[in-house]
Amino acid sequence: RSFITVTAAILALCYKHRMKHIQQVLTCPAENASSGTDEDRHLQQLTRTQEFRRHLLADVCAKYQPGIIQRRVSQQQVSRVYVEDRSRLLYCEVPKAGCSNWKRVLMVLGGSATSIRDIPHDAAHYSNHLRRLESYDHASIAERLRSYTKVLFIREPFERLVSAFRDKFESPNSYYHPVFGRPIISRYRTNATRTALRTGTGVTFREFIQYLLDVRRPVGMDIHWEPVSQLCNPCLLRYNFIGKFESLEDEANFLLQSIGAPRNLTFPDFKDRNPREERTSSSITQKYFDQLNATERQKAFDFYYMDYLMFNYQKPFTDLH
Ligand SMILES: *[C@@H]1O[C@H](CO)[C@@H](O)[C@H](O)[C@H]1NC(C)=O
Ligand SMILES: *[C@@H]1O[C@H](CO)[C@@H](O)[C@H](O)[C@H]1NC(C)=O
Ligand SMILES: *[C@@H]1O[C@H](CO)[C@@H](O)[C@H](O)[C@H]1NC(C)=O
């Protein structure tokens, strides 16, 4: 078992029972916090955060998807999960939540690259030598799910959505403009110009949201805006480590340390896509959602509701219910 699982198990015992003899035998870390260094306290905090997130997820899953844990996992359900056998790691890819840098780290851990700095964006995505869990047979999938450290990194759902919109529609894009932009403009814009209909460039955030919320979308879902609750099947796969983009480097480095990664392998802080654009923040997100009316905002929240609930993100606007 990994360090994280063991430490978390000890903490769980300490907190649940507060039994004297257990404390004496195991020396509950939190009890001795005052005698530790700042670094120790920081690690204990990160460990407790993980425990809290796992418990919350388990509670939400028990309520909303009872019995799912007994089901057999299909290949399709692990199609977003990458495998790193040397460090016994499974990583579910969530676009717009640090996934390019995670792929770089997995490449270095697996030995297909020696340094993170040398891996360009396209190589991280298209020639990464990383294998997906779905490419294994059922027994190998089950064995890895049972014994590997399963990792998920998520991001505030509306910020992730705005980040995806800016990335795919506000910069030139030879795939998203024709494939998504064209049908979106043609369906939701009255009096669209010929140029807009031909290129699919210039989709507004409001048009994009109309597409997202349309039960009869003119073009399908996409991993960049698909809810994590569907993309990574958290109730079924029971991740051991649930990290957040909002504290990505700190939590990623904690995980790397926990799995015994080389000391000099630290999580990078590059912004790959459109590096000259400001990173999507909550104030930028607010500006985009100001373009919607109250009903649209509410429906968008409903669309990501399970992600908000499972990962303990606060309601982003006070008028939502
Ligand atoms: C870490 O150090 C080792 C030994 O000096 C070196 O071979 C390796 O490339 C370094 N790794 C990274 C990610 O810098
Ligand atoms: C679309 O164009 C027609 C003809 O020019 C005009 O009458 C109509 O008001 C326009 N509709 C919108 C929503 O701009
Ligand atoms: C909000 O916009 C939608 C179109 O997306 C429209 O159907 C609806 O009537 C608007 N609601 C309000 C309260 O203005």
Short mmCIF file of C-alpha atoms and ligand atoms in Angstrom, two decimals:
data_model
loop_
_atom_site.label_atom_id
_atom_site.label_comp_id
_atom_site.label_asym_id
_atom_site.label_seq_id
_atom_site.Cartn_x
_atom_site.Cartn_y
_atom_site.Cartn_z
CA ARG A 1 0.00 0.00 0.00
CA SER A 2 1.17 3.47 -0.66
CA PHE A 3 2.32 5.86 1.98
CA ILE A 4 -0.81 7.97 1.55
CA THR A 5 -3.16 5.09 2.17
CA VAL A 6 -1.31 4.02 5.27
CA THR A 7 -0.99 7.49 6.74
CA ALA A 8 -4.62 8.22 6.01
CA ALA A 9 -5.65 4.95 7.64
CA ILE A 10 -3.75 5.85 10.79
CA LEU A 11 -5.30 9.29 10.86
CA ALA A 12 -8.75 7.81 10.34
CA LEU A 13 -8.23 5.53 13.33
CA CYS A 14 -6.99 8.39 15.47
CA TYR A 15 -9.88 10.63 14.61
CA LYS A 16 -12.60 8.05 14.80
CA HIS A 17 -11.76 6.49 18.10
CA ARG A 18 -9.28 8.71 19.88
CA MET A 19 -8.25 5.59 21.75
CA LYS A 20 -5.40 6.06 24.18
CA HIS A 21 -3.58 2.88 23.32
CA ILE A 22 -3.78 3.48 19.62
CA GLN A 23 -2.35 6.91 20.15
CA GLN A 24 0.48 5.45 22.18
CA VAL A 25 1.26 2.75 19.69
CA LEU A 26 0.97 4.77 16.52
CA THR A 27 1.63 8.26 17.83
CA CYS A 28 -1.18 10.06 16.10
CA PRO A 29 0.45 12.71 13.96
CA ALA A 30 -2.12 15.40 14.73
CA GLU A 31 -1.67 14.99 18.47
CA ASN A 32 2.00 15.74 18.15
CA ALA A 33 1.59 18.51 15.67
CA SER A 34 2.95 21.16 18.00
CA SER A 35 6.26 19.36 18.29
CA GLY A 36 6.71 18.89 14.54
CA THR A 37 8.28 21.28 12.09
CA ASP A 38 6.25 23.53 9.80
CA GLU A 39 6.95 21.06 7.04
CA ASP A 40 5.51 18.18 9.12
CA ARG A 41 2.42 20.19 9.92
CA HIS A 42 2.00 21.05 6.28
CA LEU A 43 2.21 17.38 5.27
CA GLN A 44 -0.29 16.44 7.97
CA GLN A 45 -2.65 19.09 6.67
CA LEU A 46 -2.34 17.74 3.13
CA THR A 47 -2.97 14.21 4.40
CA ARG A 48 -6.08 15.28 6.29
CA THR A 49 -7.34 17.17 3.26
CA GLN A 50 -7.06 13.99 1.22
CA GLU A 51 -8.89 12.01 3.84
CA PHE A 52 -11.65 14.58 3.96
CA ARG A 53 -12.07 14.61 0.18
CA ARG A 54 -12.21 10.82 -0.03
CA HIS A 55 -14.80 10.63 2.73
CA LEU A 56 -16.94 13.33 1.18
CA LEU A 57 -16.82 11.62 -2.20
CA ALA A 58 -17.72 8.28 -0.63
CA ASP A 59 -20.70 9.90 1.12
CA VAL A 60 -21.96 11.58 -2.04
CA CYS A 61 -21.52 8.34 -4.00
CA ALA A 62 -23.36 6.31 -1.34
CA LYS A 63 -26.24 8.73 -1.60
CA TYR A 64 -26.43 9.23 -5.36
CA GLN A 65 -25.00 6.04 -6.83
CA PRO A 66 -25.55 3.32 -4.21
CA GLY A 67 -24.33 -0.13 -5.22
CA ILE A 68 -22.13 1.12 -8.05
CA ILE A 69 -18.97 -0.10 -6.33
CA GLN A 70 -19.94 -3.75 -6.87
CA ARG A 71 -20.19 -3.34 -10.60
CA ARG A 72 -17.62 -4.60 -13.02
CA VAL A 73 -15.60 -1.82 -14.62
CA SER A 74 -15.84 -1.65 -18.40
CA GLN A 75 -13.03 -0.55 -20.70
CA GLN A 76 -15.06 2.47 -21.74
CA GLN A 77 -15.30 3.61 -18.11
CA VAL A 78 -11.52 3.82 -17.80
CA SER A 79 -10.91 5.38 -21.22
CA ARG A 80 -9.54 8.62 -19.70
CA VAL A 81 -7.22 6.89 -17.26
CA TYR A 82 -3.48 6.76 -17.99
CA VAL A 83 -1.22 4.03 -16.63
CA GLU A 84 2.28 4.46 -15.23
CA ASP A 85 3.49 1.01 -14.25
CA ARG A 86 6.88 1.89 -12.74
CA SER A 87 5.35 4.06 -10.02
CA ARG A 88 2.09 2.09 -9.99
CA LEU A 89 0.03 5.15 -10.74
CA LEU A 90 -3.28 5.64 -12.53
CA TYR A 91 -4.11 9.19 -13.56
CA CYS A 92 -7.49 10.27 -14.92
CA GLU A 93 -7.05 13.06 -17.40
CA VAL A 94 -9.17 16.15 -16.73
CA PRO A 95 -8.48 18.74 -19.41
CA LYS A 96 -8.07 22.32 -18.14
CA ALA A 97 -6.95 21.07 -14.74
CA GLY A 98 -3.22 20.65 -15.29
CA CYS A 99 -3.33 17.56 -17.50
CA SER A 100 -0.53 18.54 -19.91
CA ASN A 101 1.87 18.88 -17.04
CA TRP A 102 0.66 15.63 -15.51
CA LYS A 103 1.37 13.85 -18.76
CA ARG A 104 4.88 15.28 -18.73
CA VAL A 105 5.41 14.04 -15.19
CA LEU A 106 4.11 10.58 -16.11
CA MET A 107 6.52 10.45 -19.06
CA VAL A 108 9.47 11.21 -16.78
CA LEU A 109 8.27 8.72 -14.15
CA GLY A 110 7.89 6.05 -16.84
CA GLY A 111 11.33 6.74 -18.30
CA SER A 112 10.22 7.89 -21.77
CA ALA A 113 11.63 11.37 -21.07
CA THR A 114 14.46 12.51 -18.84
CA SER A 115 13.43 16.06 -18.10
CA ILE A 116 10.09 17.84 -18.00
CA ARG A 117 11.53 20.99 -19.57
CA ASP A 118 12.30 19.16 -22.82
CA ILE A 119 8.73 18.01 -23.50
CA PRO A 120 6.79 20.36 -25.81
CA HIS A 121 3.01 20.60 -25.55
CA ASP A 122 2.27 18.47 -28.62
CA ALA A 123 4.67 15.74 -27.55
CA ALA A 124 2.97 15.58 -24.14
CA HIS A 125 -0.35 14.92 -25.87
CA TYR A 126 0.41 13.10 -29.09
CA SER A 127 3.65 11.20 -28.64
CA ASN A 128 3.68 10.61 -24.92
CA HIS A 129 4.15 6.81 -24.95
CA LEU A 130 1.54 6.67 -22.23
CA ARG A 131 -0.85 3.78 -22.25
CA ARG A 132 -4.49 4.06 -21.33
CA LEU A 133 -6.10 1.65 -18.94
CA GLU A 134 -8.78 0.77 -21.50
CA SER A 135 -6.12 -0.90 -23.69
CA TYR A 136 -5.61 -3.71 -21.14
CA ASP A 137 -7.75 -6.80 -20.71
CA HIS A 138 -10.30 -7.03 -17.92
CA ALA A 139 -8.05 -8.89 -15.48
CA SER A 140 -5.19 -6.40 -15.90
CA ILE A 141 -7.58 -3.48 -15.50
CA ALA A 142 -9.02 -4.94 -12.31
CA GLU A 143 -5.57 -5.71 -10.91
CA ARG A 144 -4.32 -2.18 -11.52
CA LEU A 145 -7.46 -0.59 -10.12
CA ARG A 146 -7.03 -2.70 -7.01
CA SER A 147 -3.36 -2.11 -6.33
CA TYR A 148 -2.24 1.18 -7.94
CA THR A 149 -2.53 4.71 -6.57
CA LYS A 150 -5.47 6.25 -8.44
CA VAL A 151 -5.17 9.97 -8.99
CA LEU A 152 -7.63 12.64 -10.02
CA PHE A 153 -7.09 16.40 -10.25
CA ILE A 154 -10.14 18.61 -10.58
CA ARG A 155 -10.91 22.31 -10.90
CA GLU A 156 -13.75 24.64 -9.96
CA PRO A 157 -16.33 23.60 -12.60
CA PHE A 158 -17.29 27.06 -13.96
CA GLU A 159 -13.65 28.13 -14.13
CA ARG A 160 -12.79 24.96 -15.99
CA LEU A 161 -15.69 25.64 -18.37
CA VAL A 162 -14.64 29.25 -19.05
CA SER A 163 -11.03 28.15 -19.44
CA ALA A 164 -12.11 25.59 -22.06
CA PHE A 165 -14.25 28.15 -23.88
CA ARG A 166 -11.44 30.72 -24.04
CA ASP A 167 -8.93 28.14 -25.17
CA LYS A 168 -11.02 26.53 -27.89
CA PHE A 169 -13.10 29.44 -29.22
CA GLU A 170 -11.24 32.68 -28.56
CA SER A 171 -7.98 31.64 -30.17
CA PRO A 172 -7.55 30.25 -33.69
CA ASN A 173 -8.29 26.55 -33.64
CA SER A 174 -8.43 24.36 -36.74
CA TYR A 175 -10.50 21.68 -35.03
CA TYR A 176 -12.91 23.38 -32.61
CA HIS A 177 -13.96 26.23 -34.91
CA PRO A 178 -15.12 24.06 -37.82
CA VAL A 179 -16.30 21.05 -35.81
CA PHE A 180 -18.05 22.83 -32.92
CA GLY A 181 -18.18 26.51 -33.90
CA ARG A 182 -19.99 26.02 -37.21
CA PRO A 183 -22.96 24.01 -35.91
CA ILE A 184 -23.19 26.23 -32.79
CA ILE A 185 -23.38 29.47 -34.80
CA SER A 186 -25.73 27.96 -37.32
CA ARG A 187 -28.14 26.76 -34.62
CA TYR A 188 -28.08 29.61 -32.09
CA ARG A 189 -27.27 32.82 -34.00
CA THR A 190 -29.98 34.61 -35.92
CA ASN A 191 -28.71 36.37 -39.03
CA ALA A 192 -25.22 34.88 -38.87
CA THR A 193 -22.89 36.16 -41.58
CA ARG A 194 -21.69 33.85 -44.31
CA THR A 195 -18.15 34.11 -43.01
CA ALA A 196 -19.20 33.10 -39.50
CA LEU A 197 -21.16 30.15 -40.86
CA ARG A 198 -18.22 29.06 -42.99
CA THR A 199 -15.41 29.42 -40.46
CA GLY A 200 -17.20 28.78 -37.17
CA THR A 201 -15.07 31.53 -35.65
CA GLY A 202 -16.45 33.95 -33.09
CA VAL A 203 -18.80 31.76 -31.02
CA THR A 204 -19.98 33.82 -28.03
CA PHE A 205 -20.03 32.43 -24.51
CA ARG A 206 -23.80 32.65 -24.49
CA GLU A 207 -24.07 30.62 -27.71
CA PHE A 208 -21.67 28.10 -26.28
CA ILE A 209 -23.82 27.74 -23.14
CA GLN A 210 -26.96 27.37 -25.24
CA TYR A 211 -25.25 24.47 -27.01
CA LEU A 212 -24.09 22.94 -23.72
CA LEU A 213 -27.56 23.02 -22.17
CA ASP A 214 -29.44 21.93 -25.27
CA VAL A 215 -30.85 18.42 -24.84
CA ARG A 216 -30.65 18.11 -28.63
CA ARG A 217 -27.16 19.44 -29.19
CA PRO A 218 -26.23 19.86 -32.85
CA VAL A 219 -22.78 18.42 -32.05
CA GLY A 220 -21.70 16.06 -29.26
CA MET A 221 -19.98 16.40 -25.89
CA ASP A 222 -16.27 17.04 -25.54
CA ILE A 223 -13.84 16.07 -22.80
CA HIS A 224 -12.88 19.71 -22.21
CA TRP A 225 -16.30 20.53 -20.81
CA GLU A 226 -17.70 17.14 -19.87
CA PRO A 227 -18.35 16.99 -16.09
CA VAL A 228 -15.62 15.14 -14.19
CA SER A 229 -18.31 13.01 -12.56
CA GLN A 230 -18.84 11.49 -16.03
CA LEU A 231 -15.36 11.73 -17.46
CA CYS A 232 -13.55 9.93 -14.63
CA ASN A 233 -16.31 7.88 -12.96
CA PRO A 234 -15.20 8.76 -9.42
CA CYS A 235 -17.89 6.70 -7.68
CA LEU A 236 -16.90 3.58 -9.55
CA LEU A 237 -13.13 3.97 -9.49
CA ARG A 238 -12.66 5.35 -5.94
CA TYR A 239 -9.60 7.53 -6.40
CA ASN A 240 -6.98 7.44 -3.61
CA PHE A 241 -5.80 10.95 -4.30
CA ILE A 242 -8.10 13.84 -5.21
CA GLY A 243 -6.10 16.96 -5.96
CA LYS A 244 -7.32 20.42 -6.83
CA PHE A 245 -6.09 22.73 -9.55
CA GLU A 246 -6.44 25.64 -7.12
CA SER A 247 -3.48 24.24 -5.17
CA LEU A 248 -2.03 22.16 -7.98
CA GLU A 249 1.71 22.44 -7.42
CA ASP A 250 1.57 21.92 -3.69
CA GLU A 251 -0.72 18.90 -3.88
CA ALA A 252 1.00 17.42 -6.93
CA ASN A 253 4.39 17.62 -5.22
CA PHE A 254 2.92 16.05 -2.09
CA LEU A 255 1.67 13.16 -4.20
CA LEU A 256 5.02 12.78 -5.97
CA GLN A 257 6.80 12.70 -2.64
CA SER A 258 4.31 10.14 -1.30
CA ILE A 259 4.88 7.71 -4.15
CA GLY A 260 8.66 8.00 -3.81
CA ALA A 261 9.31 9.92 -7.02
CA PRO A 262 12.89 11.19 -7.50
CA ARG A 263 13.49 14.28 -5.35
CA ASN A 264 14.41 16.42 -8.33
CA LEU A 265 11.13 15.68 -10.10
CA THR A 266 8.82 18.52 -9.16
CA PHE A 267 5.56 19.50 -10.75
CA PRO A 268 6.07 22.16 -13.45
CA ASP A 269 4.20 25.44 -13.55
CA PHE A 270 4.02 26.06 -17.29
CA LYS A 271 0.88 27.31 -18.89
CA ASP A 272 0.83 25.61 -22.27
CA ARG A 273 -2.10 26.93 -24.14
CA ASN A 274 -1.99 30.58 -25.17
CA PRO A 275 0.77 31.44 -22.70
CA ARG A 276 0.32 35.16 -23.30
CA GLU A 277 -3.31 35.10 -22.15
CA GLU A 278 -4.06 35.59 -18.49
CA ARG A 279 -4.93 32.38 -16.65
CA THR A 280 -8.69 31.97 -16.09
CA SER A 281 -9.47 33.22 -12.58
CA SER A 282 -12.68 33.63 -10.64
CA SER A 283 -13.00 37.27 -11.69
CA ILE A 284 -12.63 36.34 -15.35
CA THR A 285 -15.18 33.56 -14.86
CA GLN A 286 -17.58 36.06 -13.29
CA LYS A 287 -17.30 38.33 -16.35
CA TYR A 288 -18.29 35.49 -18.68
CA PHE A 289 -21.23 34.41 -16.54
CA ASP A 290 -22.44 38.04 -16.41
CA GLN A 291 -23.30 37.58 -20.08
CA LEU A 292 -25.96 34.99 -19.18
CA ASN A 293 -29.37 35.48 -17.64
CA ALA A 294 -30.37 33.96 -14.29
CA THR A 295 -32.05 30.92 -15.86
CA GLU A 296 -29.02 30.07 -17.95
CA ARG A 297 -26.69 30.42 -14.97
CA GLN A 298 -28.90 28.15 -12.91
CA LYS A 299 -29.06 25.53 -15.66
CA ALA A 300 -25.30 25.62 -16.10
CA PHE A 301 -24.94 25.08 -12.35
CA ASP A 302 -27.38 22.15 -12.51
CA PHE A 303 -25.30 20.70 -15.33
CA TYR A 304 -22.18 20.63 -13.12
CA TYR A 305 -24.03 20.04 -9.85
CA MET A 306 -22.48 16.62 -9.15
CA ASP A 307 -18.99 18.03 -9.65
CA TYR A 308 -19.75 20.83 -7.17
CA LEU A 309 -21.11 18.34 -4.67
CA MET A 310 -18.53 15.55 -5.01
CA PHE A 311 -15.55 17.85 -4.75
CA ASN A 312 -16.86 20.36 -2.25
CA TYR A 313 -16.82 23.51 -4.36
CA GLN A 314 -18.97 26.37 -3.11
CA LYS A 315 -21.90 27.68 -5.10
CA PRO A 316 -20.26 30.24 -7.39
CA PHE A 317 -23.11 32.80 -7.33
CA THR A 318 -25.43 33.63 -4.47
CA ASP A 319 -28.61 33.53 -6.57
CA LEU A 320 -28.15 29.83 -7.43
CA HIS A 321 -30.08 27.15 -5.61
C1 LIG B 1 17.32 13.92 -11.53
O1 LIG B 1 18.66 13.62 -11.26
C2 LIG B 1 19.16 12.48 -11.94
C3 LIG B 1 20.55 12.17 -11.43
O2 LIG B 1 21.31 13.34 -11.33
C4 LIG B 1 19.12 12.74 -13.46
O3 LIG B 1 19.59 11.62 -14.15
C5 LIG B 1 17.69 13.02 -13.84
O4 LIG B 1 17.61 13.36 -15.23
C6 LIG B 1 17.10 14.16 -13.03
N1 LIG B 1 15.69 14.23 -13.30
C7 LIG B 1 15.05 15.36 -13.58
C8 LIG B 1 13.60 15.26 -13.80
O5 LIG B 1 15.61 16.45 -13.65
C1 LIG B 2 -32.32 39.64 -39.25
O1 LIG B 2 -32.30 40.28 -40.51
C2 LIG B 2 -33.58 40.70 -40.94
C3 LIG B 2 -33.43 41.25 -42.37
O2 LIG B 2 -32.34 42.11 -42.46
C4 LIG B 2 -34.14 41.77 -39.97
O3 LIG B 2 -35.42 42.17 -40.37
C5 LIG B 2 -34.20 41.14 -38.59
O4 LIG B 2 -34.59 42.12 -37.65
C6 LIG B 2 -32.86 40.58 -38.18
N1 LIG B 2 -32.98 39.85 -36.93
C7 LIG B 2 -32.18 40.00 -35.87
C8 LIG B 2 -32.49 39.19 -34.67
O5 LIG B 2 -31.23 40.77 -35.89
C1 LIG B 3 -32.73 33.47 -20.69
O1 LIG B 3 -32.24 33.12 -21.97
C2 LIG B 3 -32.91 32.03 -22.59
C3 LIG B 3 -32.20 31.70 -23.87
O2 LIG B 3 -31.00 31.04 -23.59
C4 LIG B 3 -34.37 32.40 -22.83
O3 LIG B 3 -35.06 31.32 -23.41
C5 LIG B 3 -35.01 32.75 -21.49
O4 LIG B 3 -36.32 33.22 -21.71
C6 LIG B 3 -34.20 33.83 -20.78
N1 LIG B 3 -34.75 33.95 -19.43
C7 LIG B 3 -34.91 35.11 -18.81
C8 LIG B 3 -35.46 35.06 -17.44
O5 LIG B 3 -34.66 36.17 -19.37
#
